[in-house]
Short mmCIF file of C-alpha atoms in Angstrom, two decimals:
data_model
loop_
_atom_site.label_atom_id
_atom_site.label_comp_id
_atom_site.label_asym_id
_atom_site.label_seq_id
_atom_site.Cartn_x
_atom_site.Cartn_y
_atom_site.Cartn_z
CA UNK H 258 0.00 0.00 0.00
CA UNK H 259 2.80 2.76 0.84
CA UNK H 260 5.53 1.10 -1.85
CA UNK H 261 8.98 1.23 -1.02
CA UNK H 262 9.93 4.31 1.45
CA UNK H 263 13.75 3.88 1.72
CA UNK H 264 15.74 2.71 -1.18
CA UNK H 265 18.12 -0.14 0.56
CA UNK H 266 20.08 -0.48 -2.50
CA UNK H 267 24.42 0.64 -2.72
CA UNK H 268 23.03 4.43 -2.83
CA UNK H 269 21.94 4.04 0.77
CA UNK H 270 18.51 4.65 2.39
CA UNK H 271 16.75 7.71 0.70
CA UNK H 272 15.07 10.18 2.71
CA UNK H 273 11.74 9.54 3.88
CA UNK H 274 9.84 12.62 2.38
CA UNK H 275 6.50 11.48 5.39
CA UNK H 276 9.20 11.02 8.07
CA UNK H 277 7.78 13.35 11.49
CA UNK H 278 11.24 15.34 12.65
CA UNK H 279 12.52 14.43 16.02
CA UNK H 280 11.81 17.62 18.23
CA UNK H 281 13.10 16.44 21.32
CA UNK H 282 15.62 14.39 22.46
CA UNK H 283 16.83 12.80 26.31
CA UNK H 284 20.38 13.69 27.34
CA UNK H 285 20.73 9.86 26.65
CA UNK H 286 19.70 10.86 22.84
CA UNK H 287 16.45 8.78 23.40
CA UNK H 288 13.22 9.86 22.71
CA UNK H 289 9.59 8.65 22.39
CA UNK H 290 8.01 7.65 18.87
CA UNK H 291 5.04 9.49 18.14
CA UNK H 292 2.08 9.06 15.61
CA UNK H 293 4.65 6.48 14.08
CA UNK H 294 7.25 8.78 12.67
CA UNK H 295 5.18 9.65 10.25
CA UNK H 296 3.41 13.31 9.15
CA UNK H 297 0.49 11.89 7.61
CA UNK H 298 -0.40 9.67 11.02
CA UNK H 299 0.22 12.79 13.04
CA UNK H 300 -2.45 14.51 10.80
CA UNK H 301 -4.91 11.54 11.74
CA UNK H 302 -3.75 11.65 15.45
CA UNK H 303 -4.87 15.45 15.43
CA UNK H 304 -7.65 14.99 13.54
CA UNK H 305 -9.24 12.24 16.35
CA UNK H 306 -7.93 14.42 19.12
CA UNK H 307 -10.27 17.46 17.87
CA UNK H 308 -13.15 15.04 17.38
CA UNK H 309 -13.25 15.84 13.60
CA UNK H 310 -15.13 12.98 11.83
CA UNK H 311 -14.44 14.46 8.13
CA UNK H 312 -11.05 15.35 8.82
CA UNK H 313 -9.99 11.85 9.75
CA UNK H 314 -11.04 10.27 7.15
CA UNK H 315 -9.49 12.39 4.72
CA UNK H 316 -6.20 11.75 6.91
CA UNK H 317 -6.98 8.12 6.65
CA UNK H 318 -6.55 8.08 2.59
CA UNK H 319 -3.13 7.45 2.41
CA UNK H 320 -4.00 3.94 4.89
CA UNK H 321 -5.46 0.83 4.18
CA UNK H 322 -7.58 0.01 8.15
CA UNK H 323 -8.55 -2.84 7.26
CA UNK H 324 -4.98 -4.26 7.34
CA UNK H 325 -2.92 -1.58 9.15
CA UNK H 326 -3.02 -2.80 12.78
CA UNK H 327 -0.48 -0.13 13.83
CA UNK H 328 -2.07 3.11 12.50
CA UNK H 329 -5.57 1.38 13.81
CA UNK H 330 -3.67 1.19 17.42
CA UNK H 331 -2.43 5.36 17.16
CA UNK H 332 -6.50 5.53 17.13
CA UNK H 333 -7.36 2.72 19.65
CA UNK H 334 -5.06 4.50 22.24
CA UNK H 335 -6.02 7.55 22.42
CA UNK H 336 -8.22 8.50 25.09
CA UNK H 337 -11.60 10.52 23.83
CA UNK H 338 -11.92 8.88 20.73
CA UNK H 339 -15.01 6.97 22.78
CA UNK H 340 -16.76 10.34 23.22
CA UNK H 341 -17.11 11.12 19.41
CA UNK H 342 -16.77 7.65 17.27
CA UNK H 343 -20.38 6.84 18.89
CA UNK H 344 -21.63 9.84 16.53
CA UNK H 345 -19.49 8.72 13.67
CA UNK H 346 -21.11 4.79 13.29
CA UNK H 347 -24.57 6.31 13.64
CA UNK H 348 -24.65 9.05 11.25
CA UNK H 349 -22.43 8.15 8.88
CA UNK H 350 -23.82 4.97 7.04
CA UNK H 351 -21.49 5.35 4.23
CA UNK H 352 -18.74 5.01 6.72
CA UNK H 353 -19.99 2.35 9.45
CA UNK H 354 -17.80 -0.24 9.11
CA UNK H 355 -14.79 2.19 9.36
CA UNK H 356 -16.32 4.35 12.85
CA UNK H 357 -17.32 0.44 14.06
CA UNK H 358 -13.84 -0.90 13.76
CA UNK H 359 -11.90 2.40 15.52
CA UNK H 360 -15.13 2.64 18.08
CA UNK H 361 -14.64 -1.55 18.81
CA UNK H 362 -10.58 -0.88 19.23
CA UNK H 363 -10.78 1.88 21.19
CA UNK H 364 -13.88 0.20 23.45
CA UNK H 365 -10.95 -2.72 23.68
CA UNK H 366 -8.12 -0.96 24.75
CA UNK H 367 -10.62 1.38 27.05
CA UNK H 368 -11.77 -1.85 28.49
CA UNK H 369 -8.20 -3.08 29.35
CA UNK H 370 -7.39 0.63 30.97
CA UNK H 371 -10.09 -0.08 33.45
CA UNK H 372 -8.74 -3.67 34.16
CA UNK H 373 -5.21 -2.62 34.28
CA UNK H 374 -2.33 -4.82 34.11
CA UNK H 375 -2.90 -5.81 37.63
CA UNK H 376 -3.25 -9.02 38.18
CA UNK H 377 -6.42 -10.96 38.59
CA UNK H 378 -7.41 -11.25 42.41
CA UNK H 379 -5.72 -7.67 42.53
CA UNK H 380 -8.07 -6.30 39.88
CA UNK H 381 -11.80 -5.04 42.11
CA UNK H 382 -15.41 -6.34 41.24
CA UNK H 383 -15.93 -2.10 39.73
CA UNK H 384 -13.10 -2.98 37.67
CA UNK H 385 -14.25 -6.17 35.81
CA UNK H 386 -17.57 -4.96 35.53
CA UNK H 387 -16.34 -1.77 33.15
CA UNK H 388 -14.14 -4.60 32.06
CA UNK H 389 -16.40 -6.46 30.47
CA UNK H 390 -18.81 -3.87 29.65
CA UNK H 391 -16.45 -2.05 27.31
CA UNK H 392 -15.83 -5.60 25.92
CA UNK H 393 -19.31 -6.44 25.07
CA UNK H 394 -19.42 -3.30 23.13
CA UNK H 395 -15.83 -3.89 20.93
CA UNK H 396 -17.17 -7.29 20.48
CA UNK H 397 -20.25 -6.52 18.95
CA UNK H 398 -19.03 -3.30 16.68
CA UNK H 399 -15.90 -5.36 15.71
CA UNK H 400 -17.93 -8.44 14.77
CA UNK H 401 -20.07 -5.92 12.63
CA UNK H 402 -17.11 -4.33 10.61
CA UNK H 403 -15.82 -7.85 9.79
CA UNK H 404 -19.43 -8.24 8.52
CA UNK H 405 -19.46 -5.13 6.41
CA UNK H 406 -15.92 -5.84 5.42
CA UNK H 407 -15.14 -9.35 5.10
CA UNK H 408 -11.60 -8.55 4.01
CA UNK H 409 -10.49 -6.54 6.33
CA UNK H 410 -7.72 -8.59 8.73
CA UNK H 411 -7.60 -5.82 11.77
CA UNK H 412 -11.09 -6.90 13.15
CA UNK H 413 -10.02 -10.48 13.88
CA UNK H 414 -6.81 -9.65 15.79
CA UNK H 415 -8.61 -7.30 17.41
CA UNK H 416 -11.39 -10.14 18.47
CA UNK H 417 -8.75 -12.31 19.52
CA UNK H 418 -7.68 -10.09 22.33
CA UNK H 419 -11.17 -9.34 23.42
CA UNK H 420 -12.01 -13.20 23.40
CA UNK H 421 -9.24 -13.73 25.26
CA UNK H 422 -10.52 -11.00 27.83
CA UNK H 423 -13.87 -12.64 27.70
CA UNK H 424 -12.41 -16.13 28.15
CA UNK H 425 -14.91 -17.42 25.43
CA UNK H 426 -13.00 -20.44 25.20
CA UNK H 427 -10.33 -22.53 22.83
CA UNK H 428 -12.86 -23.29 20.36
CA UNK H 429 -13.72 -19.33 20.21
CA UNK H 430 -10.25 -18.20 19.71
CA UNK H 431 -9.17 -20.68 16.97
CA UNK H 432 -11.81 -20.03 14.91
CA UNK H 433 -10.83 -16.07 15.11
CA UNK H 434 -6.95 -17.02 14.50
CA UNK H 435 -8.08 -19.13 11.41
CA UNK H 436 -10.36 -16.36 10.23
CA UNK H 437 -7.20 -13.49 10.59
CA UNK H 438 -4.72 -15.90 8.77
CA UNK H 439 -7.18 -16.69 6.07
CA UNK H 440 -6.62 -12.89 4.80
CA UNK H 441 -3.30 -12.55 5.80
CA UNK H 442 -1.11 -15.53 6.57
CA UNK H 443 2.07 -13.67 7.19
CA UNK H 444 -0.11 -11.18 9.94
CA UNK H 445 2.86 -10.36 12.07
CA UNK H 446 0.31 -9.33 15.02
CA UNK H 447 -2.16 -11.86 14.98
CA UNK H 448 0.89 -14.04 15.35
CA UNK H 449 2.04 -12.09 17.91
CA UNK H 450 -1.69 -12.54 19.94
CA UNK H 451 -1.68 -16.28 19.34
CA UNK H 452 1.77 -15.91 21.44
CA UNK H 453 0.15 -14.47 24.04
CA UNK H 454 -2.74 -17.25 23.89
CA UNK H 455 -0.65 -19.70 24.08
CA UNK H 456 1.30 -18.68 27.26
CA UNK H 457 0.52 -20.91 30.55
CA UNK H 458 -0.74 -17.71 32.16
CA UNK H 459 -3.25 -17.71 29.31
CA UNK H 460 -4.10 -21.58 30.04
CA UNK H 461 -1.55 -22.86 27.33
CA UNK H 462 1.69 -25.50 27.32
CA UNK H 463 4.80 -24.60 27.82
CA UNK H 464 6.93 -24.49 24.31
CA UNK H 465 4.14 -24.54 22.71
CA UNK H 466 4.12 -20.90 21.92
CA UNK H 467 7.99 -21.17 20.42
CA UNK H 468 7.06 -24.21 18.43
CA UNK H 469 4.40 -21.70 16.74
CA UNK H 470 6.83 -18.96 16.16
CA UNK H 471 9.19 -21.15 14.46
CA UNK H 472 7.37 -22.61 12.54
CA UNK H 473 5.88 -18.71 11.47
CA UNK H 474 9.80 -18.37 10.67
CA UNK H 475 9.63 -21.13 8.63
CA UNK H 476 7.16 -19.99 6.57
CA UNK H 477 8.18 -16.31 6.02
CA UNK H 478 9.89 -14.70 3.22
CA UNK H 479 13.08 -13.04 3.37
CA UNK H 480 12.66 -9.45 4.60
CA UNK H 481 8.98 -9.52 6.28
CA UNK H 482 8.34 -8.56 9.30
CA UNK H 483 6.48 -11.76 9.93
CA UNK H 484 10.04 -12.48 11.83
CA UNK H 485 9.54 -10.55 14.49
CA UNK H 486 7.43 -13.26 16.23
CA UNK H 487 10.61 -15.37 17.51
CA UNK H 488 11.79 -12.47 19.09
CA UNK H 489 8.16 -11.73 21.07
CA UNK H 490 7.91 -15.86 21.90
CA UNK H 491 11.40 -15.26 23.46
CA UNK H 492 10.39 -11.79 25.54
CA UNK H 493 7.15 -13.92 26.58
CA UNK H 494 9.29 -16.94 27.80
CA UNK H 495 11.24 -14.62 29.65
CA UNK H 496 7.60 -12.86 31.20
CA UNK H 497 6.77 -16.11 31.86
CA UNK H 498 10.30 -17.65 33.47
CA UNK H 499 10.93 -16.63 37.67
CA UNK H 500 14.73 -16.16 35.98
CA UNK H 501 15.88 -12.61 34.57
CA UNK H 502 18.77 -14.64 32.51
CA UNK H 503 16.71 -17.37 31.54
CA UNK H 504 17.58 -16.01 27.58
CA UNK H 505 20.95 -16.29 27.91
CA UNK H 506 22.22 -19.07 26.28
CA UNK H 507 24.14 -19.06 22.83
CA UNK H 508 21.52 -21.19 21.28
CA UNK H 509 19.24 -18.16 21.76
CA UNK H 510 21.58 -15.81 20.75
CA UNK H 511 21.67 -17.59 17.22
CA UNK H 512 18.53 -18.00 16.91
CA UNK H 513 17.77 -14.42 17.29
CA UNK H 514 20.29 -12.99 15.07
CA UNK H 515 19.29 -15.55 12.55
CA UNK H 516 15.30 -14.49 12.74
CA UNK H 517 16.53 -10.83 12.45
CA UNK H 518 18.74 -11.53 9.76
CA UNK H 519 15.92 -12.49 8.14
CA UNK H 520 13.53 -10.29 8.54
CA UNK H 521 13.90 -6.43 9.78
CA UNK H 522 17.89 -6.53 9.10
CA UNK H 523 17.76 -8.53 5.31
CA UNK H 524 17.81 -6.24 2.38
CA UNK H 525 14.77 -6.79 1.45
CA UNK H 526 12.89 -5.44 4.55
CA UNK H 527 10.78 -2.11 3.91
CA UNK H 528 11.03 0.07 6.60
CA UNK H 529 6.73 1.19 6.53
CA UNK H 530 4.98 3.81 9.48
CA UNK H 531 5.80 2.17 13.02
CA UNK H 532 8.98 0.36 12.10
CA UNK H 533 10.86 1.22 15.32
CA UNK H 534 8.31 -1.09 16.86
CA UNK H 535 9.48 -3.91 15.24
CA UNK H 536 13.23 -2.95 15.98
CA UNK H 537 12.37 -2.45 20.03
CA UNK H 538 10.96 -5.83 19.53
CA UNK H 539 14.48 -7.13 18.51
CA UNK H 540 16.35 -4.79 20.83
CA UNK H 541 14.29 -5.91 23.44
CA UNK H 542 14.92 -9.90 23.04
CA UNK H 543 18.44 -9.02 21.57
CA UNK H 544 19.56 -7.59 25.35
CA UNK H 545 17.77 -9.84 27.40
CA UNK H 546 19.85 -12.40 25.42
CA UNK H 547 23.11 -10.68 26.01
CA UNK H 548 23.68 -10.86 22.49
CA UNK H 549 26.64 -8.26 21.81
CA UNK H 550 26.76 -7.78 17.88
CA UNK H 551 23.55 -7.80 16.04
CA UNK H 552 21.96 -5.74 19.27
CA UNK H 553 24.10 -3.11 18.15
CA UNK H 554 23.11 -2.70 14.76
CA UNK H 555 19.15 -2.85 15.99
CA UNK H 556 19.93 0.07 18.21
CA UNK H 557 21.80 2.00 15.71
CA UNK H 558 18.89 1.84 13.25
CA UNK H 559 16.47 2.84 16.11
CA UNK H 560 18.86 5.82 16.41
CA UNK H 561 17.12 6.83 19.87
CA UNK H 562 13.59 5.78 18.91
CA UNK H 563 11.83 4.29 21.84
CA UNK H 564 8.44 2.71 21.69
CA UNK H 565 6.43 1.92 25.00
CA UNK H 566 5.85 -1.96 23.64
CA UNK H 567 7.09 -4.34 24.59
CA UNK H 568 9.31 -2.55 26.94
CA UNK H 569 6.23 -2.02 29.48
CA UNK H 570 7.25 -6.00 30.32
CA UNK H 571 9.71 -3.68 32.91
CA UNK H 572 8.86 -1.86 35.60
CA UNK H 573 11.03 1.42 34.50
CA UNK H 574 10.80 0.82 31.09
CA UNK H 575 12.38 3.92 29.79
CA UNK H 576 15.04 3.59 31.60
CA UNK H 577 15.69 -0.19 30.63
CA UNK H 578 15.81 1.08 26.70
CA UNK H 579 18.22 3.49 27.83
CA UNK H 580 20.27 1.44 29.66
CA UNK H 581 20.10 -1.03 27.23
CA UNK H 582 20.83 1.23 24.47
CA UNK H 583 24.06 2.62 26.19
CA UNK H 584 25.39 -0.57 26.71
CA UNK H 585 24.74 -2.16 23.17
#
């Protein structure tokens, strides 16, 4: 949908004529993505944060929502999109599937605010019940937009986290994974909630959520992001271990470098809005790995670029990136 943004060829990587300037900077030289490094998101971001219906969907032209899960997320997160979209999926019947999908993400992610990432017996009756309201609601307007829009991909990850939420069950689930890989099999974050699924926090086996990511790998071209999900499976084997070096072994060095090799590192790769998020994905695994070689040339693409995800695994995670990225 975007084409090519950086030329990766002997001339070096062309400028990115969309890229959003870096305003400010840490004394570390770190410094928080925003609206995906990209102009044309920040237009969108702005456009949702005034509550301007018309003006972001013009903004959304350039973007394909049906299959862009990260400029989907820059709406889902944003709190007092919920106090407008409403509007947006009754009035404007040309554009219902479009206000139901943003409306159901941002009802998801709302709904997960109010749980918080406490965990379970911590979280208080008040809680769950906004829980699962705000669920209800992205269930039912993201069941709708797949309706409307049967080949859109970004409603079925989305379901997947909210059925997970919901605990509807195995049988639920699969049937949601099946129905995101049937219009994209190389969906990096479907994969990436299957993971999650598959964790024994989340009632799964242990390995069984590496055995899925490598076989992903197995199955993904040269250059796709679609690699990214070994280095997730290893951050979530770490979440999951009671060891903070339980990744480092040389086994799991190699098989990092190898999977980014592959995918964000390989020629081939096309650096689209929200790439740092796939790099702090890498850096993140990389370091926890104490890998020493390919961790450095992660951080020197990320030049400074910090994204919240997955980092958040941390308590400080700011200052884990920075640390991280000093030492690398």
């Amino acid at each position: 949908m975007f084409g090519r943004l950086f030329d990766r060829g002997a001339g070096g990587a062309a400028a990115d004529p969309y890229a959003l300037p870096v305003t400010r900077r840490q004394r570390n030289g770190m410094y928080t993505l925003r609206a995906l490094g990209d102009t044309r998101v920040l237009a969108l971001v702005e456009a949702a944060d005034a509550g301007d219906w018309e003006a972001v969907k013009a903004a959304l032209a350039p973007f394909d929502l049906g299959r862009d899960h990260q400029v989907l997320g820059e709406l889902a997160d944003m709190d007092g999109v919920q106090d407008w979209i409403g509007r947006a999926v009754e009035e404007d019947k040309e554009h219902r599937a479009t206000a139901l999908l943003i409306s159901g993400a941002r009802h998801l992610t709302w709904g997960w605010e109010a749980r918080t990432a406490a965990r379970a017996v911590d979280v208080t009756q008040e809680q769950w019940r906004i829980f699962r309201d705000r669920l209800g609601i992205a269930e039912e307007q993201l069941l709708e937009a797949a309706e409307l829009r049967p080949e859109w991909v970004t409603p079925w990850r989305r379901l997947l986290t909210s059925g997970r939420g919901m605990s509807l069950g195995a049988a639920v689930n699969e049937a949601r994974l099946d129905a995101a890989l049937r219009r994209d099999p190389l969906d990096l974050e479907s994969h990436i909630q299957w993971l999650s699924q598959l964790q024994p926090r989340w009632g799964g086996e242990p390995g069984q959520a590496m055995a899925f990511a490598r076989d992903a790998l197995a199955r993904t071209p040269q250059g796709h992001r679609l690699g990214c999900v070994i280095a997730m499976a290893h951050i979530e084997d770490w979440v999951e271990s009671d060891r903070e070096d339980c990744l480092v072994d040389p086994a799991i060095q190699a098989e990092l470098r190898n999977a980014a090799d592959h995918s964000i590192l390989h020629p081939a790769h096309e650096r689209r809005p929200g790439w740092q998020h796939d790099f702090n994905m890498f850096a993140m695994a990389l370091s926890l790995a104490g890998e020493r070689h390919t961790v450095q040339r992660v951080f020197q693409a990320l030049d400074g670029a910090y994204t919240s995800w997955p980092w958040t695994y941390f308590a400080d995670p700011e200052k884990q990136f920075a640390r991280r990225h000093r030492r690398a």
